[in-house]
Amino acid sequence: MGPLLLLFSCWTLVGAQTPLFKLRSVTLTIEPATDLLRDANATLWCRAGVSSSGTLTHVPVYTFYKDGTKVFTKKSASSELAYPLLHVRYSNTGKYKCRVEIDGQGENSDTSKLTVTGVSVPLLQLSRSTLSEGEELTASCSAPDETGAFFFYFYVDGREMQDQPARSNRADAQLRFNGGGVRQVHCDYTVMLAPGSTKSNKSNTVTVSVRELSFRPLLEIRPVAEVFEGDQLSVSCRPEGNSNIPGGLLLLLTHGTQLLGSGVDHVNSSITAKESGEIECSFEVGNVPKKATKNISVIELFSVPRLSVSLAEVFAGDRMVLTCSSAVLVARRLTSEDISYALDSKGPPTTELGAGRFSVRAPPHPLSYTCTATARGITKHSQALLVRPKVSVVRPSITVVEQVILGRPFQIRCLSEGGSLPINYTLFRKYEPLNVTTVSTPYQQALFTATIQESDDIKLYMCEAANKPNNEGELSPRLNASVIVPLSNATLTALPAPWDVSEGDALILICGVTGTPPVTFKWYRKDGGAQLLFAGTANGRSMAHRIHAVSRDHSGSYYCEAVNHARNPVRSQTVLIEVRLALWKKGMIAASCLLVLCVAALLCVLHFKSRRDAASNSEGTEGRATNGTRDSVASLPADISNRSSYSIPATV
């Protein structure tokens, strides 16, 4: 146990002597400022904020980054480290940050941007300043003290001749000069730095003297004055001066893009004047091109023909006349009879009418026509004339947009399924025009508003579609549509008659109207308010509602309502129904009454009979009382003895 206790005590002592620390923050600052001019000095400070219980035993590692790339790293026991940038350049522009790492703990600073303005003036140097035409020199352009990626540009007399990319601050270019004289050469450059760039000022200018070669092409053209189309021109080309070139010179003679001829040391050509332009004689000596040019002005004998059509609007299948003509003629050289015209077409056959006029039937689809005018070997072509034939209308259809209700406005649609726009539509009633509308777009409709007072009037309407200038159109059939007649004359009929309805009978209520079916009927009973009994739709003009085995409770006022597609409800008159007693009940009541009368008569008879008997008994009793017999009875009151005679009827 002793050695283990000693080892634990040593470990505790060592652990107690190791300081605790925490890397709290890392900051980056740029001094003296983040925006600097070229050649200024800058310092990037990276500072670490550390909390520690004692002296750190590990040295912090500082690392600086520019645009995400490591540029500097160093260990330092200090809580801050400087990264100097001396004589800053534009290439130092960028986003910087730093990182501090201590014993496994690491922290990055925020990003700070450094901007450097200005670049050095470029320096131009030439390998020589005097040379002959066609020779080359080397031009060197440098950007003193600059770093980064470059593009160098070389100029001769202000015109850019070459550009060279470079990873260093210097670039060379080979410049060749054609033609003699004094030339001015300079350069500039651009420093490329993502995501932007900056361009330098203009460099120093260097003068170059170029000696021209002692010989040049000689071009001769005859005649030189008043050249008309069709005239013959004599053209010659040869070198002028000392041209002792081994094998001779190859000369080229051209007119615009046309090669007129070629030859060694000389070339001659005879051409027909057709159009004004430049004639050139050229050759090459080594890499030096030499040329001589002359302009010829050719006077038109006749102008380019123009093709026109006789009709402002052409319809497929119609005859049209195409006219080809030249507006300008040189009268002293040419007459109208000297020009011949021809029509070029891939369409239907044409008929020549003379003097450049052609008759042709318009095709059913767009077609291009051109014509040519020819005189004295000169042929000229007109511009293409695109003929877009219009399509005549077809017989239109005439329909109604929605339902037609008598006496109310409705819309009529007229439509021709074929025909070029615009189309004029005319609505007729009894062949009398009522209204005209023009349809100019594909989605536009020809709609008319009308009203009829009789159902048969619907057939009086027709419409016409026309799209030709002479107003020749197509007439539609007569309008055929169902006409809805609004309801009227609503009546309610009761079967049996309202005054002849007895209990147990079947009551039929018939509702009838005048108008167009289908009709929706409703039956109501007035019982304080309107009580709906039944509703139904019929394809006729009447409908019945049956009440089976009526009772006295069915007595009351009844009416009906009806409506059709015209949506104008109508109401019938009110019918009063009085339900009488059934016949068997009437018989029972009569029998009961007779029975009551018989009983009453019987009671009366018995009543009178009892009174008569009582009177007789009274007389006998009084005699006996006088005689002294039954004295007890004679002593009773008289009314008591009389009352005993109604006990049976009363009981009865």
XYZ file of C-alpha atoms in Angstrom:
652
model
C 0.000 0.000 0.000
C 2.900 2.401 0.591
C 4.177 2.610 -3.050
C 0.634 3.030 -4.437
C -0.101 5.850 -2.013
C 3.104 7.601 -2.980
C 2.303 7.273 -6.718
C -1.172 8.726 -6.203
C 0.253 11.646 -4.219
C 2.745 12.426 -7.027
C 0.021 12.289 -9.678
C -2.167 14.627 -7.616
C 0.721 17.066 -7.226
C 1.508 17.121 -10.953
C -2.186 17.530 -11.882
C -2.491 20.391 -9.464
C 0.449 22.188 -11.131
C -1.047 22.003 -14.755
C -2.916 25.314 -15.430
C -6.421 25.332 -16.874
C -7.143 27.601 -19.877
C -9.957 28.571 -22.309
C -9.539 30.156 -25.790
C -12.319 32.712 -25.662
C -11.917 34.785 -28.845
C -9.751 35.562 -31.877
C -9.804 38.975 -33.583
C -8.115 40.345 -36.720
C -7.429 44.039 -37.324
C -5.806 45.795 -40.285
C -3.700 48.872 -39.600
C -3.573 51.681 -40.464
C -6.798 51.208 -42.519
C -8.611 48.718 -44.708
C -8.473 51.025 -47.770
C -4.916 51.879 -48.815
C -3.066 53.365 -51.756
C -0.380 51.483 -53.619
C 3.085 51.425 -51.862
C 1.573 51.964 -48.388
C 2.557 49.627 -45.516
C -0.067 47.546 -43.736
C -0.015 45.339 -40.647
C -2.479 42.540 -39.908
C -2.817 41.867 -36.169
C -4.182 38.578 -34.895
C -5.094 38.667 -31.198
C -6.156 35.751 -29.011
C -8.319 36.115 -25.880
C -7.328 33.370 -23.424
C -8.536 32.700 -19.867
C -5.997 30.669 -17.823
C -5.424 29.597 -14.251
C -1.676 29.983 -14.646
C 1.136 30.222 -17.130
C 0.418 28.430 -20.421
C 2.689 25.496 -21.117
C 1.739 25.310 -24.865
C 2.701 27.963 -27.427
C -0.183 29.274 -29.593
C 0.041 28.773 -33.365
C -1.078 31.756 -35.501
C -2.140 31.245 -39.132
C -3.159 33.978 -41.607
C -5.401 33.332 -44.644
C -6.082 35.410 -47.764
C -9.223 34.493 -49.725
C -9.230 31.099 -48.015
C -5.559 30.302 -48.810
C -2.924 30.031 -46.092
C -0.323 32.824 -46.522
C 1.573 32.883 -43.205
C 1.858 30.785 -40.022
C 3.996 31.125 -36.899
C 4.187 30.082 -33.225
C 4.244 32.829 -30.628
C 3.941 32.822 -26.865
C 2.387 36.294 -27.071
C -1.358 36.844 -27.102
C -1.018 38.655 -30.462
C 0.979 38.348 -33.665
C 1.618 40.811 -36.527
C 1.714 39.926 -40.247
C 3.312 42.851 -42.102
C 2.519 43.762 -45.718
C 5.174 46.175 -47.036
C 4.599 48.341 -50.101
C 1.190 46.879 -50.775
C 0.050 46.214 -54.334
C -3.310 45.721 -55.946
C -2.701 41.961 -55.722
C -2.766 42.314 -51.913
C -6.459 43.184 -52.150
C -8.576 40.433 -50.631
C -10.378 39.024 -47.620
C -8.179 38.112 -44.660
C -8.721 36.108 -41.479
C -6.566 34.382 -38.895
C -6.762 31.270 -36.738
C -5.261 30.516 -33.321
C -4.699 26.960 -32.049
C -3.592 26.046 -28.487
C -3.308 22.468 -27.304
C -6.201 21.167 -29.435
C -8.350 24.263 -29.027
C -8.813 26.407 -32.163
C -10.766 29.525 -33.077
C -11.133 31.623 -36.271
C -11.434 35.375 -36.427
C -14.001 37.262 -38.466
C -13.083 38.186 -42.061
C -11.685 41.644 -42.840
C -11.278 43.015 -46.376
C -8.204 44.949 -47.485
C -8.549 47.118 -50.581
C -5.498 48.495 -52.383
C -5.982 51.146 -55.067
C -3.626 51.912 -57.944
C -1.109 50.064 -60.104
C 2.237 51.082 -61.572
C 2.597 52.710 -64.991
C 3.626 50.080 -67.571
C 6.991 50.256 -69.299
C 7.325 49.500 -73.048
C 10.555 48.481 -74.741
C 11.078 47.574 -78.454
C 13.823 45.429 -79.926
C 14.360 48.072 -82.659
C 12.803 51.276 -83.875
C 13.599 51.116 -87.626
C 12.606 48.289 -89.977
C 11.349 47.529 -93.440
C 7.751 46.819 -94.416
C 6.851 43.205 -93.589
C 9.565 42.783 -90.942
C 8.855 42.074 -87.255
C 10.089 43.502 -83.970
C 9.709 42.359 -80.355
C 7.748 44.563 -77.979
C 8.134 44.004 -74.216
C 5.606 45.433 -71.768
C 6.211 45.207 -68.007
C 4.311 46.138 -64.843
C 7.034 47.234 -62.379
C 6.724 45.786 -58.880
C 3.258 44.318 -59.563
C 2.255 40.749 -58.783
C -0.640 38.564 -59.750
C -2.215 37.428 -63.028
C -2.003 39.834 -65.978
C -3.288 40.605 -69.439
C -0.954 42.805 -71.521
C -2.242 44.760 -74.536
C -0.127 46.161 -77.411
C -1.266 49.065 -79.619
C -0.057 50.502 -82.937
C -1.345 53.981 -83.775
C -4.014 53.553 -81.119
C -5.319 50.284 -82.548
C -5.028 47.146 -80.422
C -2.868 44.621 -82.233
C -2.273 41.836 -79.680
C -3.121 40.753 -76.135
C -1.002 38.405 -74.058
C -1.905 36.647 -70.752
C 0.941 36.296 -68.250
C 1.559 34.972 -64.752
C 4.486 37.330 -64.307
C 4.622 41.111 -64.603
C 6.117 41.053 -68.129
C 4.981 39.931 -71.605
C 6.465 40.002 -75.111
C 4.742 40.332 -78.502
C 5.898 40.104 -82.104
C 4.655 43.037 -84.184
C 4.701 43.211 -88.012
C 4.163 46.452 -89.962
C 2.703 46.789 -93.455
C 3.077 49.992 -95.416
C 5.695 52.656 -94.867
C 5.670 55.570 -92.483
C 6.029 56.396 -88.820
C 4.080 54.321 -86.284
C 3.315 54.970 -82.597
C 3.455 51.960 -80.264
C 2.314 51.747 -76.614
C 0.930 49.157 -74.163
C -1.117 48.767 -70.995
C -2.167 45.881 -68.754
C -4.923 44.554 -66.535
C -4.346 42.852 -63.193
C -6.835 40.000 -62.743
C -8.015 39.442 -59.183
C -11.227 37.523 -58.527
C -13.897 38.625 -58.528
C -12.707 41.846 -60.235
C -9.811 43.455 -62.051
C -8.117 46.825 -62.528
C -6.507 48.378 -65.576
C -3.302 50.402 -65.701
C -2.654 53.715 -67.363
C -1.110 53.993 -70.811
C 2.620 53.198 -71.053
C 5.301 55.326 -72.658
C 4.952 55.675 -76.461
C 7.755 54.484 -78.762
C 8.078 55.692 -82.377
C 8.835 53.161 -85.106
C 9.980 54.078 -88.653
C 8.867 51.637 -91.387
C 10.492 51.690 -94.819
C 8.030 50.876 -97.604
C 8.928 48.437 -100.383
C 10.051 50.093 -103.637
C 7.333 48.572 -105.852
C 3.533 48.494 -105.843
C 0.639 47.290 -108.098
C -0.469 49.478 -111.016
C -4.176 49.213 -111.924
C -5.622 50.665 -115.151
C -9.317 50.671 -116.243
C -10.698 51.887 -119.619
C -13.030 53.656 -120.246
C -13.129 55.732 -117.082
C -16.005 58.124 -117.815
C -19.766 57.472 -118.079
C -19.872 53.699 -117.783
C -23.310 52.207 -118.409
C -24.622 48.764 -117.575
C -23.595 46.387 -120.332
C -20.514 48.364 -121.415
C -17.264 46.433 -121.848
C -14.408 47.435 -119.522
C -10.724 46.698 -120.147
C -8.807 46.120 -116.912
C -5.034 45.548 -116.574
C -2.808 44.997 -113.544
C 1.004 44.867 -113.288
C 3.710 45.667 -110.713
C 5.257 49.121 -110.793
C 8.937 49.689 -109.866
C 11.783 47.247 -109.205
C 10.245 43.815 -108.789
C 13.081 41.447 -109.445
C 11.436 38.659 -107.499
C 12.631 35.136 -108.310
C 9.801 33.311 -110.056
C 7.864 36.568 -110.517
C 4.796 37.907 -108.713
C 1.360 36.295 -108.692
C -1.196 39.061 -109.270
C -4.920 38.773 -108.444
C -7.618 40.919 -110.049
C -10.962 41.057 -108.199
C -14.251 42.970 -108.355
C -15.942 42.724 -104.984
C -16.023 39.018 -104.189
C -15.611 37.984 -107.855
C -12.160 36.940 -109.085
C -11.717 38.491 -112.528
C -8.356 36.937 -113.297
C -4.827 36.096 -112.136
C -1.355 35.956 -113.669
C 2.396 36.179 -113.105
C 3.757 39.734 -113.377
C 0.642 40.938 -115.229
C -3.068 40.214 -115.727
C -5.597 41.600 -118.235
C -9.360 41.163 -118.212
C -12.391 42.348 -120.181
C -15.567 42.522 -118.153
C -19.184 43.606 -118.678
C -20.105 46.483 -116.434
C -23.020 45.402 -114.235
C -22.783 47.262 -110.963
C -20.710 49.907 -109.257
C -17.973 48.768 -106.927
C -14.268 48.451 -106.230
C -11.774 46.696 -108.514
C -8.585 45.558 -106.774
C -5.162 44.435 -108.021
C -3.015 42.741 -105.355
C 0.054 40.596 -104.769
C 2.199 39.472 -101.812
C 5.937 39.805 -101.278
C 6.916 37.510 -98.447
C 4.349 38.327 -95.785
C 3.671 41.824 -97.097
C 0.403 42.260 -99.048
C 0.356 45.076 -101.621
C -2.772 46.263 -103.388
C -4.168 49.010 -105.578
C -7.901 49.775 -105.859
C -10.177 51.885 -108.057
C -13.897 52.530 -107.818
C -16.079 52.308 -110.892
C -19.463 53.994 -111.065
C -21.890 52.149 -113.346
C -24.966 54.025 -114.571
C -28.179 51.987 -114.557
C -29.768 51.325 -117.944
C -32.997 50.319 -116.225
C -34.029 49.978 -112.612
C -34.686 46.764 -110.740
C -38.206 45.662 -111.722
C -41.083 45.848 -109.306
C -43.844 43.252 -109.235
C -47.360 44.332 -108.228
C -50.829 42.781 -108.127
C -53.925 44.436 -109.593
C -56.280 43.683 -106.714
C -56.093 45.123 -103.239
C -57.594 41.905 -101.867
C -57.106 38.598 -103.651
C -59.414 35.656 -103.038
C -58.494 32.059 -103.802
C -59.597 31.071 -107.290
C -60.079 34.643 -108.508
C -58.253 35.921 -111.572
C -55.550 38.464 -110.798
C -53.116 40.418 -112.957
C -49.436 40.637 -111.970
C -47.474 43.518 -113.475
C -43.660 43.560 -113.764
C -42.124 46.943 -114.671
C -38.928 48.972 -114.387
C -39.585 52.544 -113.346
C -36.316 54.070 -114.640
C -34.952 53.781 -118.212
C -32.004 55.589 -119.863
C -33.854 56.804 -122.920
C -30.760 57.520 -125.037
C -29.560 53.958 -124.607
C -32.763 51.946 -124.156
C -36.513 51.927 -124.939
C -39.314 50.053 -123.194
C -39.506 47.649 -126.147
C -35.898 46.615 -125.541
C -36.796 45.098 -122.144
C -38.345 41.664 -121.849
C -40.144 40.512 -118.717
C -40.726 37.045 -117.331
C -42.725 35.807 -114.356
C -41.226 33.203 -112.043
C -43.794 31.116 -110.179
C -44.355 27.582 -108.959
C -48.094 28.090 -108.825
C -50.892 27.745 -111.390
C -50.102 28.412 -115.082
C -49.937 32.044 -116.176
C -51.130 33.834 -119.281
C -48.912 36.606 -120.664
C -50.934 39.697 -121.537
C -47.966 41.668 -122.899
C -45.887 44.621 -121.624
C -44.969 42.773 -118.435
C -48.567 41.890 -117.507
C -49.519 38.328 -116.557
C -52.909 36.820 -115.739
C -53.001 34.058 -113.141
C -55.629 32.405 -110.980
C -54.998 33.006 -107.272
C -53.833 29.824 -105.508
C -55.606 28.438 -102.435
C -52.556 29.077 -100.248
C -49.887 31.831 -99.875
C -47.415 31.868 -102.762
C -44.395 34.000 -103.680
C -43.924 35.453 -107.158
C -40.869 37.136 -108.686
C -40.182 38.568 -112.113
C -37.118 39.353 -114.204
C -36.317 42.178 -116.595
C -33.671 41.558 -119.272
C -31.997 44.019 -121.686
C -28.596 44.073 -123.452
C -27.439 41.006 -121.565
C -28.369 42.449 -118.177
C -30.944 40.532 -116.131
C -32.424 41.943 -112.934
C -34.707 40.218 -110.472
C -37.538 41.848 -108.555
C -38.148 41.384 -104.898
C -40.502 38.554 -104.036
C -44.190 39.415 -103.955
C -46.008 37.245 -101.433
C -49.638 36.807 -102.405
C -51.821 35.746 -99.503
C -55.172 34.821 -101.041
C -58.148 35.304 -98.814
C -60.716 32.535 -98.447
C -64.313 33.322 -99.316
C -66.918 32.757 -96.652
C -69.039 29.623 -96.589
C -72.756 29.572 -95.918
C -73.191 30.706 -92.330
C -75.222 29.010 -89.635
C -77.749 30.927 -87.564
C -78.535 29.866 -84.008
C -79.773 31.324 -80.745
C -77.372 31.730 -77.829
C -79.810 30.740 -75.093
C -83.531 30.008 -74.775
C -86.006 32.139 -76.696
C -88.821 33.433 -74.514
C -91.743 35.120 -76.178
C -91.769 38.868 -75.608
C -88.261 38.990 -74.178
C -84.964 39.972 -75.876
C -82.732 37.096 -76.975
C -79.434 36.808 -78.836
C -78.859 35.397 -82.314
C -75.425 34.088 -83.333
C -74.309 34.082 -86.971
C -71.194 32.051 -87.834
C -69.362 31.157 -91.040
C -67.039 28.185 -90.444
C -64.743 29.233 -93.298
C -63.503 32.527 -94.660
C -60.764 35.073 -94.088
C -61.263 37.861 -91.600
C -62.708 40.442 -91.378
C -66.220 39.141 -92.081
C -69.298 41.366 -92.168
C -72.457 39.746 -90.784
C -75.924 41.190 -91.523
C -79.135 40.156 -89.719
C -82.315 40.071 -91.834
C -86.014 39.903 -90.881
C -88.283 39.201 -93.836
C -85.267 39.962 -96.070
C -84.998 43.425 -94.553
C -81.563 44.203 -93.048
C -81.732 45.025 -89.349
C -78.128 45.291 -88.163
C -74.527 44.727 -89.304
C -71.524 43.655 -87.237
C -67.905 43.000 -88.272
C -65.810 40.136 -86.875
C -62.089 40.972 -87.049
C -60.481 38.502 -84.628
C -60.744 34.700 -84.386
C -62.441 34.740 -80.987
C -64.959 37.492 -81.759
C -68.612 36.518 -82.334
C -71.349 38.028 -84.464
C -74.226 38.482 -82.015
C -77.541 40.254 -82.598
C -80.394 41.051 -80.200
C -84.016 40.467 -81.235
C -87.506 40.174 -79.705
C -90.557 38.317 -81.033
C -94.205 38.553 -80.059
C -95.428 35.460 -81.928
C -93.833 32.013 -81.896
C -93.773 31.730 -85.679
C -91.828 34.992 -85.984
C -88.624 33.099 -85.116
C -88.533 31.760 -88.685
C -88.453 35.255 -90.176
C -84.760 35.748 -89.266
C -81.746 35.006 -91.512
C -78.184 36.304 -91.635
C -75.584 36.947 -94.317
C -71.770 36.609 -94.141
C -69.548 38.556 -96.563
C -65.833 39.327 -96.787
C -65.438 40.537 -100.377
C -65.269 44.206 -101.394
C -68.219 43.790 -103.767
C -70.267 42.622 -100.761
C -71.108 39.275 -102.334
C -72.087 37.164 -99.373
C -73.656 33.874 -98.350
C -77.149 33.748 -96.841
C -77.947 31.405 -93.965
C -81.058 29.205 -93.652
C -83.988 30.553 -91.690
C -83.617 30.558 -87.926
C -85.155 27.473 -86.366
C -85.394 27.422 -82.577
C -87.878 26.465 -79.881
C -89.847 29.376 -78.465
C -90.963 29.304 -74.857
C -94.372 30.919 -74.310
C -94.708 32.313 -70.755
C -97.536 30.794 -68.705
C -100.926 32.456 -68.307
C -104.579 31.680 -67.469
C -103.930 29.392 -64.530
C -107.154 27.658 -63.358
C -107.955 25.177 -60.601
C -110.798 22.706 -61.204
C -112.229 20.395 -58.492
C -113.833 17.034 -59.210
C -116.451 16.523 -57.950
C -117.773 20.067 -57.799
C -116.698 21.968 -54.665
C -120.296 21.954 -53.352
C -120.803 18.264 -53.986
C -117.950 16.720 -52.026
C -118.867 14.212 -49.345
C -116.866 12.446 -46.739
C -115.057 9.435 -48.167
C -115.057 10.778 -51.713
C -111.829 11.101 -53.753
C -111.160 14.776 -54.457
C -109.263 15.606 -57.680
C -107.748 19.071 -58.047
C -106.759 19.818 -61.681
C -104.387 22.742 -62.347
C -104.269 23.953 -65.954
C -102.356 26.758 -67.740
C -101.689 28.213 -71.154
C -98.018 28.207 -72.252
C -95.048 26.020 -73.212
C -94.360 22.831 -71.244
C -92.727 21.352 -69.295
C -94.573 22.988 -66.409
C -93.985 22.611 -62.690
C -97.262 22.638 -60.706
C -97.735 23.211 -56.971
C -100.983 22.818 -54.944
C -101.582 24.822 -51.773
C -104.229 24.916 -49.031
C -104.892 28.086 -47.113
C -104.750 27.129 -43.478
C -103.679 30.276 -41.727
C -100.798 30.365 -44.227
C -99.942 28.682 -47.514
C -99.554 24.945 -46.927
C -97.837 23.096 -49.814
C -99.727 19.900 -50.572
C -97.891 18.552 -53.611
C -95.504 19.574 -56.416
C -94.771 17.902 -59.748
C -93.623 18.550 -63.316
C -95.602 17.632 -66.399
C -94.835 17.728 -70.095
C -98.352 18.937 -70.709
C -100.329 22.035 -69.784
C -102.280 20.482 -66.882
C -101.760 18.141 -63.973
C -104.033 16.625 -61.319
C -103.584 16.116 -57.589
C -105.803 13.446 -55.952
C -106.861 13.393 -52.305
C -108.209 9.965 -51.359
C -111.215 9.618 -48.963
C -111.668 13.207 -47.847
C -112.996 14.053 -44.438
C -114.595 17.107 -42.929
C -111.035 18.237 -42.056
C -110.291 18.700 -45.771
C -112.751 21.517 -46.009
C -111.019 24.789 -46.854
C -109.619 27.037 -49.600
C -107.327 25.628 -52.296
C -105.267 27.153 -55.145
C -102.358 26.155 -57.407
C -99.236 27.772 -58.891
C -97.372 26.932 -62.115
C -94.010 27.919 -63.656
C -92.114 26.927 -66.834
C -88.685 27.831 -68.280
C -89.835 31.416 -68.728
C -89.687 31.614 -64.917
C -92.820 33.739 -64.495
C -95.008 31.956 -61.900
C -98.785 32.200 -62.308
C -101.467 31.518 -59.673
C -104.981 30.189 -60.039
C -108.172 31.390 -58.406
C -109.034 30.110 -54.925
C -111.547 27.245 -54.735
C -113.564 26.714 -51.538
C -114.172 23.038 -50.755
C -116.984 22.143 -48.256
C -116.968 18.439 -47.361
C -120.472 17.212 -46.513
C -121.509 14.295 -44.288
C -121.599 10.826 -45.723
C -125.058 9.434 -46.734
C -125.021 6.677 -44.148
C -124.352 9.249 -41.442
C -127.298 11.274 -42.708
C -129.501 8.114 -42.505
C -128.398 7.393 -38.999
C -129.152 10.963 -37.973
C -132.634 10.729 -39.580
C -133.284 7.374 -37.897
C -132.127 8.753 -34.599
C -134.432 11.712 -34.966
C -137.400 9.423 -35.779
C -136.574 7.252 -32.796
C -136.454 10.281 -30.551
C -139.799 11.461 -31.890
C -141.358 8.036 -31.330
C -140.101 7.839 -27.783
C -141.359 11.339 -27.109
C -144.781 10.435 -28.533
C -144.911 7.289 -26.427
C -143.984 9.226 -23.327
C -146.719 11.711 -24.059
C -149.280 8.934 -24.459
C -148.204 7.293 -21.243
C -148.236 10.625 -19.512
C -151.796 11.420 -20.489
C -152.912 7.904 -19.645
C -151.393 8.076 -16.200
C -153.088 11.366 -15.502
C -156.429 9.928 -16.521
C -155.990 6.877 -14.305
C -154.984 9.032 -11.414
C -158.111 11.117 -11.705
C -160.260 8.012 -11.639
C -158.582 6.689 -8.545
C -158.979 10.018 -6.800
C -162.694 9.995 -7.177
C -163.096 6.492 -5.642
C -160.842 7.279 -2.742
C -162.674 10.358 -1.733
C -165.954 8.354 -1.563
C -164.408 5.723 0.553
C -162.997 8.250 2.917
C -166.354 9.685 3.415
C -167.594 6.290 4.271
C -164.866 5.980 6.874
C -162.928 3.316 5.081
C -158.985 3.440 4.959
C -158.676 6.661 6.842
C -154.857 6.478 6.776
C -154.625 6.906 3.026
C -156.977 9.830 2.940
C -154.758 11.641 5.368
C -151.723 11.689 2.940
C -151.033 14.865 1.049
C -152.482 14.922 -2.416
C -149.228 15.851 -4.237
C -147.410 12.832 -2.857
C -149.875 10.478 -4.291
C -149.804 12.264 -7.647
C -145.991 12.227 -7.807
C -145.922 8.459 -7.599
C -147.640 8.273 -11.025
C -144.399 9.836 -12.988
C -141.880 7.524 -11.470
C -141.873 5.179 -14.486
C -141.429 7.857 -17.154
C -138.831 9.452 -14.990
C -137.130 6.126 -14.681
C -137.576 5.572 -18.297
